[in-house]
mmCIF file of C-alpha atoms in Angstrom:
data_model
loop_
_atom_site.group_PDB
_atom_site.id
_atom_site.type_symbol
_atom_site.label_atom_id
_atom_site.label_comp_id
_atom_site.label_asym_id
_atom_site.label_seq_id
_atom_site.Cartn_x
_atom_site.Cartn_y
_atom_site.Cartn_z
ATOM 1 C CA UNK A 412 -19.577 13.582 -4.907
ATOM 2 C CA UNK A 413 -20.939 10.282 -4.173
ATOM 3 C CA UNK A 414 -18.601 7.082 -3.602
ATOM 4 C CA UNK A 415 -18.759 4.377 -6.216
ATOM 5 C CA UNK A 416 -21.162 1.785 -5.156
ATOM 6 C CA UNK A 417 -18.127 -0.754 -5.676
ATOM 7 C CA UNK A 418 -14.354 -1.299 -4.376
ATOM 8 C CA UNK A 419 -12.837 1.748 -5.213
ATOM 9 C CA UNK A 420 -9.005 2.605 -4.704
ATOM 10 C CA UNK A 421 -9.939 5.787 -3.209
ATOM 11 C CA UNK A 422 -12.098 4.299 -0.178
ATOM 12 C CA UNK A 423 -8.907 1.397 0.203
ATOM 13 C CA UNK A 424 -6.330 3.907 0.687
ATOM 14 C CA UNK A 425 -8.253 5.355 3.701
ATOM 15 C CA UNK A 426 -7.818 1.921 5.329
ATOM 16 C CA UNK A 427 -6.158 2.083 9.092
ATOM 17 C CA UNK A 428 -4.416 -0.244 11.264
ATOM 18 C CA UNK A 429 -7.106 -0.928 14.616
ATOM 19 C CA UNK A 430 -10.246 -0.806 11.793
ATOM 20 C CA UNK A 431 -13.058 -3.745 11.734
ATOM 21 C CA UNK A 432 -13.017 -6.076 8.963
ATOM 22 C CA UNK A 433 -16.460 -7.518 8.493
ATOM 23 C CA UNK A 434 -18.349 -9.745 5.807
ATOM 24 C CA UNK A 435 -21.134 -9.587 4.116
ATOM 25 C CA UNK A 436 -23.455 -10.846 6.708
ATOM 26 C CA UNK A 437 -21.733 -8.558 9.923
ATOM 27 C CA UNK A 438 -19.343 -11.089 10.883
ATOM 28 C CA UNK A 439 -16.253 -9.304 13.004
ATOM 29 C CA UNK A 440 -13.451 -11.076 10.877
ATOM 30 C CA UNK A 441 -10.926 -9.193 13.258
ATOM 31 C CA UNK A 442 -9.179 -5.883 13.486
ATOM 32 C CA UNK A 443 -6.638 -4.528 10.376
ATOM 33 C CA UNK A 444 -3.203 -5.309 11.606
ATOM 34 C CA UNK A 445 -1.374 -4.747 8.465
ATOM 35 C CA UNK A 446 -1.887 -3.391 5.042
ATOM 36 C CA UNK A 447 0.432 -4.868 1.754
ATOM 37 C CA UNK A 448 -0.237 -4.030 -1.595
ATOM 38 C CA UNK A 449 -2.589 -6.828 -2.238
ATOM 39 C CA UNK A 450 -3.790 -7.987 1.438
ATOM 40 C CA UNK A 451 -5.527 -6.624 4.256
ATOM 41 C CA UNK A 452 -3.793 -8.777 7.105
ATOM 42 C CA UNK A 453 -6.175 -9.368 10.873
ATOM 43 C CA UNK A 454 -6.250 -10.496 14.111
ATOM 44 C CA UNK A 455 -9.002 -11.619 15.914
ATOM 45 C CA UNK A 456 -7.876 -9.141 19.208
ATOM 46 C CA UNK A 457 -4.575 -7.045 19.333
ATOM 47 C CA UNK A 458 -2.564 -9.516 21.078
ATOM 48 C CA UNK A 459 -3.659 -12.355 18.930
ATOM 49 C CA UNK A 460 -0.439 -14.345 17.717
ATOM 50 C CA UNK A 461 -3.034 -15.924 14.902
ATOM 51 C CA UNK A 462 -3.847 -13.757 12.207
ATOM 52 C CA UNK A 463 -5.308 -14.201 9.012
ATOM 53 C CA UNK A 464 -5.344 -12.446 5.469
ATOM 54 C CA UNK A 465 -8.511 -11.298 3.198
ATOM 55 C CA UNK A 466 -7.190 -10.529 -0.827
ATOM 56 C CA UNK A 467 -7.674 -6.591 -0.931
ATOM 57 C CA UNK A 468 -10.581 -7.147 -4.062
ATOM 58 C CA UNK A 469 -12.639 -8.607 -1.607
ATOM 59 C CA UNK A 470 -13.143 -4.579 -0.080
ATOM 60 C CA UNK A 471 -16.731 -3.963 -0.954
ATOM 61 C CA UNK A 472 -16.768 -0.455 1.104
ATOM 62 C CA UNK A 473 -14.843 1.644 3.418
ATOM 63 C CA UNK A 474 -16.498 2.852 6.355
ATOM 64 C CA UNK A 475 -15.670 5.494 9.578
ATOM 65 C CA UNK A 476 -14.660 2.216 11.221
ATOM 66 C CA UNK A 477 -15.126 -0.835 9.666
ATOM 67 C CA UNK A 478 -13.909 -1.810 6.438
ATOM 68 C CA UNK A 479 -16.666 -4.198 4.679
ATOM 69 C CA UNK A 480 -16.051 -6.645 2.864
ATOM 70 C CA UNK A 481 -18.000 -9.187 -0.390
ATOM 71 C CA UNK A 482 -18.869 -12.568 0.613
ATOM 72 C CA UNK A 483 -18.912 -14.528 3.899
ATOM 73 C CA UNK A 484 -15.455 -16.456 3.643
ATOM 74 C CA UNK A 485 -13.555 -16.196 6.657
ATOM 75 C CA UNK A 486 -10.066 -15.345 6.321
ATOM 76 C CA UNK A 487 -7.137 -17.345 5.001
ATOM 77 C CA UNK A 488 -4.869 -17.961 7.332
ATOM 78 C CA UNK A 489 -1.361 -16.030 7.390
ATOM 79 C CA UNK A 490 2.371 -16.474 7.601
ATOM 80 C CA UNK A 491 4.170 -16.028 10.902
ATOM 81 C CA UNK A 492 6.799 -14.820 9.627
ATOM 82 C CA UNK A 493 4.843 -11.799 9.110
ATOM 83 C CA UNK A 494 4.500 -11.266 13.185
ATOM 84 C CA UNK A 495 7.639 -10.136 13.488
ATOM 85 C CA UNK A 496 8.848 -6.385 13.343
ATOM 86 C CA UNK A 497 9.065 -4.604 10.288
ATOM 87 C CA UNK A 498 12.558 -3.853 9.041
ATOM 88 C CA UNK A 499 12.959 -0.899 7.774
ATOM 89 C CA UNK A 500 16.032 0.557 6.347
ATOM 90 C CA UNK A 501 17.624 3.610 8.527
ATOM 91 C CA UNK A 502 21.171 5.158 8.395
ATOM 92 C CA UNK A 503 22.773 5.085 11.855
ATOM 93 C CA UNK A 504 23.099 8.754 13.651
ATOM 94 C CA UNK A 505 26.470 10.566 12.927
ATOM 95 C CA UNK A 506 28.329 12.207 15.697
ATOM 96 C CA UNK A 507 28.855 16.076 14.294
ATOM 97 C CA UNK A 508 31.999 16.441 16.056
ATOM 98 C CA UNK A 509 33.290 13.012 14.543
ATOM 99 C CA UNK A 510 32.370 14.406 11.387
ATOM 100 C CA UNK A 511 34.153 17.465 11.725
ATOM 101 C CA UNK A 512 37.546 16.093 11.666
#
């Protein structure tokens, strides 16, 4: 089975952090840093406190390595407020012999 020959949600869920994001024309946009539901958020280089964001309808195809992308825009530059860690919500370890009692 062949992949579409455009965007398809199958090919976007394969999409890594540490993959190339290039445009139309080859251009390295930057690496994938983080994935949201509707943006693919970069960096130029993994220590790069400047990242940008590229709208996820802009994937064109999903490669090995390299996710491609339509048009030659560069991307839109992000919030950094999203360089920060990720919270995530985790329950605090219980002590079994506290719990015993």
């Amino acid at each position: 089975m062949a992949w579409p020959d455009t965007a398809s949600p199958y090919e976007r869920r394969s999409i890594i952090r540490g993959m190339r994001v290039r445009d139309e024309g080859g251009t390295l946009l930057g690496y994938v840093a983080l994935l949201s539901g509707t943006h693919i958020y970069v960096r130029r280089w993994p220590f790069s406190q400047k990242w940008g964001q590229v709208p996820l309808s802009r994937v064109r195809h999903v490669t090995p390595g390299a996710v491609e992308l339509e048009g030659t825009a560069p991307a839109e530059r992000a919030s950094p407020s999203l360089h920060g860690e990720i919270t995530t919500q985790t329950l605090p370890l219980v002590d079994p012999s506290a719990a015993s009692t």
